[in-house]
Coordinates of C-alpha atoms in Angstrom, one line a residue:
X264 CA 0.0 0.0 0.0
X265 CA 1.5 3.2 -0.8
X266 CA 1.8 5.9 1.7
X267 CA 0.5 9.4 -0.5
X268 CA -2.6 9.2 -1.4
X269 CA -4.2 11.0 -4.3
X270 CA -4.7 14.4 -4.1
X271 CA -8.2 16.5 -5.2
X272 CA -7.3 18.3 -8.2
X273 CA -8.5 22.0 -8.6
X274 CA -12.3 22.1 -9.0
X275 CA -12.6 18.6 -8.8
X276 CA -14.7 17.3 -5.2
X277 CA -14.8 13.6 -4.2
X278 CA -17.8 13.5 -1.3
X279 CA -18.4 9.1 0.0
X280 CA -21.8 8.4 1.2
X281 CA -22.4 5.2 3.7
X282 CA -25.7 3.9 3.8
X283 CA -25.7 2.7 7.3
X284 CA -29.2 2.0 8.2
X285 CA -29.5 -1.5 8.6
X286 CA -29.4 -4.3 11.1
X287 CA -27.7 -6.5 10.1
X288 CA -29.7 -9.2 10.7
X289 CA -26.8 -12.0 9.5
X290 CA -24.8 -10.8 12.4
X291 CA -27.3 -11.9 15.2
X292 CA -29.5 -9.5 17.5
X293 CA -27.8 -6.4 18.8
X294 CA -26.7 -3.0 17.6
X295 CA -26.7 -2.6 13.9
X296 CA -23.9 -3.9 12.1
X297 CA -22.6 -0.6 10.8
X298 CA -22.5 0.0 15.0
X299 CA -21.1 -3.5 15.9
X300 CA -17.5 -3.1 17.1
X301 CA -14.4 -4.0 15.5
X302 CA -11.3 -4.0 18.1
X303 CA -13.2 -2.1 20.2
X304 CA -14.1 0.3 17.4
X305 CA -17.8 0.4 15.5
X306 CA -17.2 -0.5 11.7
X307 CA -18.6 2.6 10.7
X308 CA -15.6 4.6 12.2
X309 CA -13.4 2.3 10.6
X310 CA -15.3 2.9 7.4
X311 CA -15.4 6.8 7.9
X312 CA -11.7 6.8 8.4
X313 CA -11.3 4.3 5.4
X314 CA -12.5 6.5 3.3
X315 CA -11.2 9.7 4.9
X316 CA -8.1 8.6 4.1
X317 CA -8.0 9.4 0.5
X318 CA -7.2 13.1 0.1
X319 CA -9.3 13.1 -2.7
X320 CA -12.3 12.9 -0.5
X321 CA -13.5 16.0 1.0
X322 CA -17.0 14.7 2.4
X323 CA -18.3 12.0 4.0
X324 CA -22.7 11.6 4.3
X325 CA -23.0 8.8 6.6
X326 CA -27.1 7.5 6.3
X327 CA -28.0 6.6 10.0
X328 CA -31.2 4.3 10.4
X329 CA -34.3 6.6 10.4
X330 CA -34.6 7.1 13.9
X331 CA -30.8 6.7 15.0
X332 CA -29.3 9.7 13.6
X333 CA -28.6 11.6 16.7
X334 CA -26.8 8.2 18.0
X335 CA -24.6 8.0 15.0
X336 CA -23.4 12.1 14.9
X337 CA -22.6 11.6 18.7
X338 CA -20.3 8.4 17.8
X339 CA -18.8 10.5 15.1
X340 CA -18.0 13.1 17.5
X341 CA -16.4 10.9 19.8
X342 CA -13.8 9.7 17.4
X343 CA -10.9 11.1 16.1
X344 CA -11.9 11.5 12.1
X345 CA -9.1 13.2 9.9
X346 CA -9.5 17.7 10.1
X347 CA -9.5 18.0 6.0
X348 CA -12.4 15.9 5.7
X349 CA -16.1 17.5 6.7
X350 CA -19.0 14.8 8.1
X351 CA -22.3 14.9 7.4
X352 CA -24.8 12.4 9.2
X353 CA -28.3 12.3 7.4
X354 CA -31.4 10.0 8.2
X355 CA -31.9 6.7 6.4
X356 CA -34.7 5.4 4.3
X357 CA -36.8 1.7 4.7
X358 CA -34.0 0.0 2.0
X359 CA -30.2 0.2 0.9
X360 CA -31.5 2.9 -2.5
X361 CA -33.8 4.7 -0.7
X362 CA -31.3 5.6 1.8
X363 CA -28.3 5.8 -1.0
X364 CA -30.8 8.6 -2.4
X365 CA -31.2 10.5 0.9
X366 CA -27.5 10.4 1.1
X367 CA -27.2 11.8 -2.7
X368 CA -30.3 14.3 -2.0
X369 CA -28.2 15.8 0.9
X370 CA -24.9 16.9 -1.2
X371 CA -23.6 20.5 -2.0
X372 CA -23.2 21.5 -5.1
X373 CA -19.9 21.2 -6.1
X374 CA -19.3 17.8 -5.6
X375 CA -18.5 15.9 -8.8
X376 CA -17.6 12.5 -8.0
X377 CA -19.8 10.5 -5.9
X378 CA -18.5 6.9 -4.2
X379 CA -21.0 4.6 -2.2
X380 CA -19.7 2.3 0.4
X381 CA -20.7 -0.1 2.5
X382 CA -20.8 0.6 6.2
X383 CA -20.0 -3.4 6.4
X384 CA -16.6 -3.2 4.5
X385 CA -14.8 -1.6 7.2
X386 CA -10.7 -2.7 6.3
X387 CA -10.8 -1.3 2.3
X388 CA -7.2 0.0 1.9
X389 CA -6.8 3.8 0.4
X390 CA -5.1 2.4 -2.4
X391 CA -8.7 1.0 -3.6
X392 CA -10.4 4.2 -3.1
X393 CA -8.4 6.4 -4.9
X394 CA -8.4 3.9 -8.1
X395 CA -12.2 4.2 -7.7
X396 CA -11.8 7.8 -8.2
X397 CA -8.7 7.9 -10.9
X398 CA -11.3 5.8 -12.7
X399 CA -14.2 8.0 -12.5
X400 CA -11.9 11.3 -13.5
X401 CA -10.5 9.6 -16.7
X402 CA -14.2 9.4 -17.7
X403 CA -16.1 6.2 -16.6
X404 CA -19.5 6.8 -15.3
X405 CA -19.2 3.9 -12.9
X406 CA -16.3 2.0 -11.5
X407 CA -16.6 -1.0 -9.2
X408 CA -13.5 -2.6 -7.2
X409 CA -13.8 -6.5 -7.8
X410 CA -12.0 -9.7 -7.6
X411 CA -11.7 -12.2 -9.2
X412 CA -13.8 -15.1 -8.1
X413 CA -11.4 -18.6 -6.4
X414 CA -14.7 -21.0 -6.7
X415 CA -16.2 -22.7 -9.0
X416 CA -19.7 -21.3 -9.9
X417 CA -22.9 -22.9 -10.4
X418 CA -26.3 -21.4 -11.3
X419 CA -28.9 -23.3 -9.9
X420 CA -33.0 -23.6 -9.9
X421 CA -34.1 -22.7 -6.1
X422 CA -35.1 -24.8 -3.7
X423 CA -38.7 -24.0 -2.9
X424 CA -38.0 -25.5 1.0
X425 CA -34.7 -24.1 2.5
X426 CA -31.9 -26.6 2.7
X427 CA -33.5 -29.2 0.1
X428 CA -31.3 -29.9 -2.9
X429 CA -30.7 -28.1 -5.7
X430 CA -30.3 -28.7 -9.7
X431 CA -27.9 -27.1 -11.5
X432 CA -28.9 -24.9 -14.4
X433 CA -25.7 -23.7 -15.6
X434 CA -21.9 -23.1 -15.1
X435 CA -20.2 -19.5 -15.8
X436 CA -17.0 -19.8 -17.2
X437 CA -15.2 -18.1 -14.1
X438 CA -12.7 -16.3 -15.7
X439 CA -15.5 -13.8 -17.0
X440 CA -16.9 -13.3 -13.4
X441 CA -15.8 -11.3 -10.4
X442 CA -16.8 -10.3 -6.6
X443 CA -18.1 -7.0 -6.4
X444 CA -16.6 -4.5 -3.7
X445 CA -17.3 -1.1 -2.2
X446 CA -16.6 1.7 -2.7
X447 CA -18.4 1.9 -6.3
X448 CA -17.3 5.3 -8.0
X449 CA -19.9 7.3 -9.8
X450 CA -19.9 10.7 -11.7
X451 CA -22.4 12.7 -9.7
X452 CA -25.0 13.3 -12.4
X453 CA -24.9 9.6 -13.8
X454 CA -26.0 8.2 -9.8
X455 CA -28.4 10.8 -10.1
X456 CA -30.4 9.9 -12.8
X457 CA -30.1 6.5 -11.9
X458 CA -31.7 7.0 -8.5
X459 CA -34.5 9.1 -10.4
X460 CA -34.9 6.6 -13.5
X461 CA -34.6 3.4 -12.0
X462 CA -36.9 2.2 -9.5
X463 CA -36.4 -1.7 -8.9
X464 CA -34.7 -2.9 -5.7
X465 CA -31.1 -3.8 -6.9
X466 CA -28.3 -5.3 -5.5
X467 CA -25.4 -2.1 -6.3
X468 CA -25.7 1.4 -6.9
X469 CA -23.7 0.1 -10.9
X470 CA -26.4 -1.9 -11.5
X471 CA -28.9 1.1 -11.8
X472 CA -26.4 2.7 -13.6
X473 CA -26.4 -0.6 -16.0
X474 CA -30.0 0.0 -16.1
X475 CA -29.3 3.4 -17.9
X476 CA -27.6 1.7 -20.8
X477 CA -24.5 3.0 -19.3
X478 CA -20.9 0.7 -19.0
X479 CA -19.7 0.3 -15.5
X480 CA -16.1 -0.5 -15.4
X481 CA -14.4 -2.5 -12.9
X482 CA -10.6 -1.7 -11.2
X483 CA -8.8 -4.3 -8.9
X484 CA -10.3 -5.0 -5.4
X485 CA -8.5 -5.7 -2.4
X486 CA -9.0 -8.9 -0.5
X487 CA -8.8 -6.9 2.8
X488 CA -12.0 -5.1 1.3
X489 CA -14.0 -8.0 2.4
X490 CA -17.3 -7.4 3.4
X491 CA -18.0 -8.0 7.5
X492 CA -21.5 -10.3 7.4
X493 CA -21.4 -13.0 9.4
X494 CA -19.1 -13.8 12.8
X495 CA -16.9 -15.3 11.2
X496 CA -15.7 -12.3 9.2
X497 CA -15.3 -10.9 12.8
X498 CA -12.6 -12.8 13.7
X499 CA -11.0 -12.1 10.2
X500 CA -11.4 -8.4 10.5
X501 CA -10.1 -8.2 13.8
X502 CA -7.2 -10.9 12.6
X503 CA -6.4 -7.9 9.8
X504 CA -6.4 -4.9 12.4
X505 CA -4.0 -7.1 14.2
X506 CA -1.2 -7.7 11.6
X507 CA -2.0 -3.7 10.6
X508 CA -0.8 -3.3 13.6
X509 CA 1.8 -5.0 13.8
X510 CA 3.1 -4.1 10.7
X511 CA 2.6 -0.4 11.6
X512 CA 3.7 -0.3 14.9
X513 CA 0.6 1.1 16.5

């Protein structure tokens, strides 16, 4: 990982918004997951400062569940967050776009590049984030980090009772596929007019932009960029915090 991260050019503003609203319900009862700790630290500050981290980036709208918002600006308060970046914390919608769109709604002008990330992938490296962003400035509309995928995939026909078995539809050739990651990079009018045009519940913010008849284009991932779901990924987050640290000396 390099050490300078990429600047903001002159009339150019990079502003991140993290649709945090959810529960997380994968994770067990509790907090939220966005709010769930991570080395004694809730994932969304870990998030914030991922993304803070770019110099590029000069605001972050964090999307608090709809009656949490005043919880969430407190915890933002309470942590150290870098000066140079400005924080923003806005109430959340009943789904993942509806709240994406509250975050968009809230902007100033001047912001040209947009990036959505997931409150849930806590550990992306700044690297990432700023080749989200290179991409969007040389042009794309929308840029997605991915991987590409280790397994074997198989389309299948559902089971219409959970856990029976399953038949195979079809095979992908894997070499064509790849694992989506956060943060997705838009240009500012494109998510837009997605989030005004496109009015299915999807998956991504790229896939509304898809919808447009637009290419999304995707720039490497990082496998620390992992998204936190289920315990286990718990123990692995908190397995890479410990080797940062080490490696760091902090």
């Amino acid at each position: 990982m390099s050490d300078v991260s990429l600047p903001a050019p002159p009339g150019s503003r990079t502003a991140v918004v993290i649709p945090a609203a959810g529960r997380g319900v994968r994770l067990g009862p509790g907090a939220p997951k966005a709010l769930r700790a991570l080395n004694g630290t809730p994932m969304l500050i870990h998030a914030a400062r991922a993304m803070a981290a770019s110099r590029a980036v000069s605001l972050v709208v964090v999307v608090a569940p709809p009656d949490g918002a005043a919880e969430v600006k407190s915890l933002l308060d309470a942590h150290a967050l870098p000066d140079r970046t400005d924080f923003l914390v806005v109430p959340g919608g009943e789904s993942r776009q509806e709240s994406v769109k509250y975050g968009l709604d809230a902007l100033p002008p001047g912001i040209d590049i947009v990036l959505v990330h997931d409150a849930a992938r806590p550990l992306v490296p700044v690297d990432t984030v700023d080749a989200v962003i290179e991409a969007v400035r040389d042009g794309a509309p929308a840029v997605v980090p991915a991987l590409p995928l280790a397994d074997t995939v198989k389309e299948v026909e559902p089971a219409a009772v959970a856990g029976a078995p399953e038949p195979v539809v079809a095979t992908p050739v894997r070499a064509r596929l790849r694992a989506v990651q956060t943060p997705q990079g838009f240009d500012r009018a494109t998510l837009v007019r997605a989030h005004e045009s496109v009015g299915d519940e999807v998956t991504d913010d790229a896939s509304m932009v898809e919808r447009l008849g637009l290419q999304v284009v995707v720039v490497p991932g990082h496998e620390e960029a992992f998204k936190v779901t289920r315990p286990l990924d718990l123990v692995l987050a908190e397995a890479v915090l410990a080797r940062r640290r080490l490696n760091d000396g902090f």
